[in-house]
Amino acid sequence: MLRFLLVSFLCLSFGAFAQKKPTLSGYITDLRNGEALSYAKVFVQELKTGAVVNAYGFYSLTIPSGNYTIEFRADGFQIQVLTIALSENQTRNVELEMAVQETKDIRVTGKRSDNVTSTKLGQMELKMDQVKTLPAFMGEVDVVKTLQLLPGVSSVSEGGQGFYVRGGGPDQNLVLLDEGVVYNASHLFGFFSVFNADAINSVNLIKGGMPANFGGRLSSVLEVNMNEGNLKQIKVKGGIGAISSRLTIEGPLKKDKGSFIVSARRTYIDLIAKAAIPDSSPFAGSGYFFYDVNAKLNYKLSAKDRIYLSAYYGKDIFSFKDKNGGFKVEMPWGNGIGALRWNHLFTSKLFMNTTLTYSDYKFQFASTQDEFRVALTSGIRDYTTKVDFSYFPNPKHRIKFGAAYTYHDFTPQGLSAQNDTVTFNTGSIQHLYSHETGLYALDEFDLNDAWRFNVGLRYSTFSHVGPFDRYIKGDGISTFDSTIHYGRNDVIAFYQGLEPRFALRYLLPDNSSIKAGYAYNYQYVHLVTLSAVSLPTDIWFPTTDLAKPEKGFQTSIGYFKNFDKDRYEASVELYYKGMKNLIEFKEGALPGDNINDNTDNLLVYGEGWAYGAEFFLKKTQGAFTGWIGYTWAKTERRFPDINEGNVYPAKYDRRHDLTVVGTYKLNERWVFSACFIYATGNTLTLPSSWYVQDQNLLFQYGPRNSTRMAPYHRLDISATLYGKKFKTKTDPATGLDIQVKKAYQSNWSFSVYNVYNRMNPFFLYVDNNGDFMSGDFSLKIKQVSLFPIIPSVTWNFEF
């Protein structure tokens, strides 16, 4: 691997020095705070060509010598035009200023929208300014909730954990926070995400056509990048809402050289519960809260070297007490993430980013009844190192290559039990160790003005290593239980595979394009769910000698078109996804079944597929903006050991999904937003009949997931009132009144969740009345709903 990278580096470096055409390169940043504009673009008017910056704001453009008019642009910023005489390599760092007014009629001549021109297929980028104006549940702005308003993305239910992309499970999404893996992206059992909007700079979701620099998941990649911190001055912002408050402080370590940001938030549901539940109540002491902290440092060591240090820690703590019953439950869980990155410029064409990350997810559940206590633990810990190179030989080629290594330490499940002073033998807590590697290369290139390709190849490996005890179960007659012990670093199972990736774009003359893509992926980590209990006991589990790696492919094709001078963007995408080696627990498996056993002895394996069509229409400019998204989809599974081997719909199968989102800017102070959602009801398994045996009521269940709940729909609205941004002062030099921007800014956000009080189903259950012995027995299916109409108000401030 190292030999490959060294040879590639030498070849590319030699090519860079041998190239006679000069290169214009540099960084594009925000004039207000010095942060990189990761979505900025460079355009050469005379050549009708350009470049897009990378995630760190760096661009490189190699063109023939000459005099050029070059535009530097980013949405929401004034276009900066420079005349440059280029005869040798030049470095030109550019700071863009915020647009004075809406840029609804401003477009760069000859430059089409990315919706049409790029090879991005099934990719969505969220602007945080827009996210913050949308209706928010209980006033808490949520990135993941906003993603669920996009075609092809959904949640299982109100309060369901994770998100689901094009028929894939929640574990099939690679969620990255500053390149560190997030294994649980939810607070409050899925009602909120772990991403604090005040700390987030950009959000990018890849649903299809996953490029080769990403791997390890089948369905999608969610890249979330934190703010870098203000390089110019100290800034403070925050908010006080209905259930939580947050505070962010950022500023320079050294002006224009280094910066920091610290952002924290906490809910106070526990304080509300404490005030609402008197000490005399048997439930006194019950409560819930979560908190999280984001922190980041970055520093420019030189013109060619920068370092970034990011950290995140978040925790949920749930507790329930029943003094009368002598019962107590404690359930803490949370993520810890750290990332250290080093950017280095070898030449004006060769950019390197080296990353070290640490990720730790831990879940615990403890229940006490009188003197008896039982506890469950589960978790995963990762140590990752990776290096990524970006090479820009000319405007027609954008090359990336690199390598990654991860050491996994899984704790699938640990169980302990104690009665007073007696501790029961439940076996030792299992740790499963593994090594995962990846090596990739890709080239995005233009064949001509119409054809653009992104071609890549990824090679991945996975090794499950000792120490490990394999428990082999016998039938007790011809075979008996036995154990195979593997020593430290003994290879128990080894897997490898090639993952080709391909995407193309063909430009049509009417400001439209056709795009297509194919991606083949391996996934070596799995999330398995115990369906027999109602606790959040989902566990992360590695590939082993029994649990094979998941394999999947996705092929997609789409038509993209812009209307009315790029004011409207539209797309239609079709996709098909196939998946093998999917994992589930055996029917009826319980948490304690793996005492002195291996978790994968309780698993079954199957296949799945998903296909659908996504329609998207977006208005990007003007006082009124928003989008309409519709998805028709079908997702099915087949396991030989589940549902008698018959095909059944996945629990997150939804035939129809419709979202309508709109934002209207009335004036400089008032912004109104609304969001309507409609979705086919979720699937579940209910009894098809019942009978009595030995005076016990027993149920006969129907086929798996054969029942659908009622459709889900709701309307949310919001209004944001901004304080006056300017004040009038007298210019002492001229004696004239001038407008000066206030140092202190604030706004009030009012929102109403579920305006027409729709009682959407959370789950259904069977309730019985009467006595079957007396003949007045009856069964009813009852529905549990979570949220009625909920108004909320949040005050936000910044100075």
mmCIF file of N, CA, C and O in Angstrom, residues 665 668-669 722-727 739-746:
data_model
loop_
_atom_site.group_PDB
_atom_site.id
_atom_site.type_symbol
_atom_site.label_atom_id
_atom_site.label_comp_id
_atom_site.label_asym_id
_atom_site.label_seq_id
_atom_site.Cartn_x
_atom_site.Cartn_y
_atom_site.Cartn_z
ATOM 1 N N LYS A 665 -39.699 35.052 2.092
ATOM 2 C CA LYS A 665 -39.086 36.200 2.756
ATOM 3 C C LYS A 665 -39.943 37.428 2.481
ATOM 4 O O LYS A 665 -39.911 37.996 1.388
ATOM 5 N N GLU A 668 -36.988 42.274 5.211
ATOM 6 C CA GLU A 668 -35.720 42.014 5.893
ATOM 7 C C GLU A 668 -35.908 41.475 7.312
ATOM 8 O O GLU A 668 -34.962 40.976 7.911
ATOM 9 N N ARG A 669 -37.140 41.542 7.840
ATOM 10 C CA ARG A 669 -37.349 41.118 9.222
ATOM 11 C C ARG A 669 -38.177 39.844 9.360
ATOM 12 O O ARG A 669 -37.988 39.104 10.320
ATOM 13 N N TYR A 722 -36.664 38.762 12.682
ATOM 14 C CA TYR A 722 -35.302 39.218 12.894
ATOM 15 C C TYR A 722 -35.316 40.636 13.468
ATOM 16 O O TYR A 722 -36.137 41.472 13.068
ATOM 17 N N GLY A 723 -34.390 40.889 14.389
ATOM 18 C CA GLY A 723 -34.230 42.235 14.901
ATOM 19 C C GLY A 723 -33.660 43.157 13.839
ATOM 20 O O GLY A 723 -33.128 42.710 12.809
ATOM 21 N N LYS A 724 -33.759 44.448 14.066
ATOM 22 C CA LYS A 724 -33.203 45.405 13.117
ATOM 23 C C LYS A 724 -31.687 45.264 13.062
ATOM 24 O O LYS A 724 -31.015 45.291 14.089
ATOM 25 N N LYS A 725 -31.151 45.088 11.853
ATOM 26 C CA LYS A 725 -29.725 44.822 11.684
ATOM 27 C C LYS A 725 -28.881 46.089 11.674
ATOM 28 O O LYS A 725 -27.677 46.032 11.912
ATOM 29 N N PHE A 726 -29.511 47.229 11.404
ATOM 30 C CA PHE A 726 -28.743 48.470 11.288
ATOM 31 C C PHE A 726 -29.325 49.541 12.212
ATOM 32 O O PHE A 726 -30.506 49.527 12.556
ATOM 33 N N LYS A 727 -28.478 50.424 12.603
ATOM 34 C CA LYS A 727 -28.908 51.592 13.375
ATOM 35 C C LYS A 727 -28.365 52.847 12.702
ATOM 36 O O LYS A 727 -27.379 52.812 11.955
ATOM 37 N N GLN A 739 -26.127 54.491 7.978
ATOM 38 C CA GLN A 739 -26.581 53.227 8.552
ATOM 39 C C GLN A 739 -25.370 52.384 8.945
ATOM 40 O O GLN A 739 -24.503 52.118 8.117
ATOM 41 N N VAL A 740 -25.337 51.948 10.211
ATOM 42 C CA VAL A 740 -24.237 51.144 10.736
ATOM 43 C C VAL A 740 -24.802 49.813 11.237
ATOM 44 O O VAL A 740 -25.814 49.803 11.952
ATOM 45 N N LYS A 741 -24.154 48.726 10.865
ATOM 46 C CA LYS A 741 -24.635 47.412 11.293
ATOM 47 C C LYS A 741 -24.436 47.232 12.786
ATOM 48 O O LYS A 741 -23.376 47.530 13.324
ATOM 49 N N LYS A 742 -25.461 46.729 13.452
ATOM 50 C CA LYS A 742 -25.393 46.509 14.885
ATOM 51 C C LYS A 742 -24.461 45.349 15.208
ATOM 52 O O LYS A 742 -24.429 44.331 14.490
ATOM 53 N N ALA A 743 -23.725 45.473 16.290
ATOM 54 C CA ALA A 743 -22.857 44.373 16.732
ATOM 55 C C ALA A 743 -23.680 43.240 17.307
ATOM 56 O O ALA A 743 -23.275 42.075 17.271
ATOM 57 N N TYR A 744 -24.845 43.565 17.855
ATOM 58 C CA TYR A 744 -25.709 42.558 18.479
ATOM 59 C C TYR A 744 -26.888 42.267 17.561
ATOM 60 O O TYR A 744 -27.566 43.182 17.099
ATOM 61 N N GLN A 745 -27.116 40.984 17.279
ATOM 62 C CA GLN A 745 -28.227 40.561 16.435
ATOM 63 C C GLN A 745 -29.038 39.508 17.173
ATOM 64 O O GLN A 745 -28.501 38.705 17.945
ATOM 65 N N SER A 746 -30.354 39.497 16.921
ATOM 66 C CA SER A 746 -31.197 38.472 17.545
ATOM 67 C C SER A 746 -32.408 38.212 16.662
ATOM 68 O O SER A 746 -32.737 39.004 15.769
#
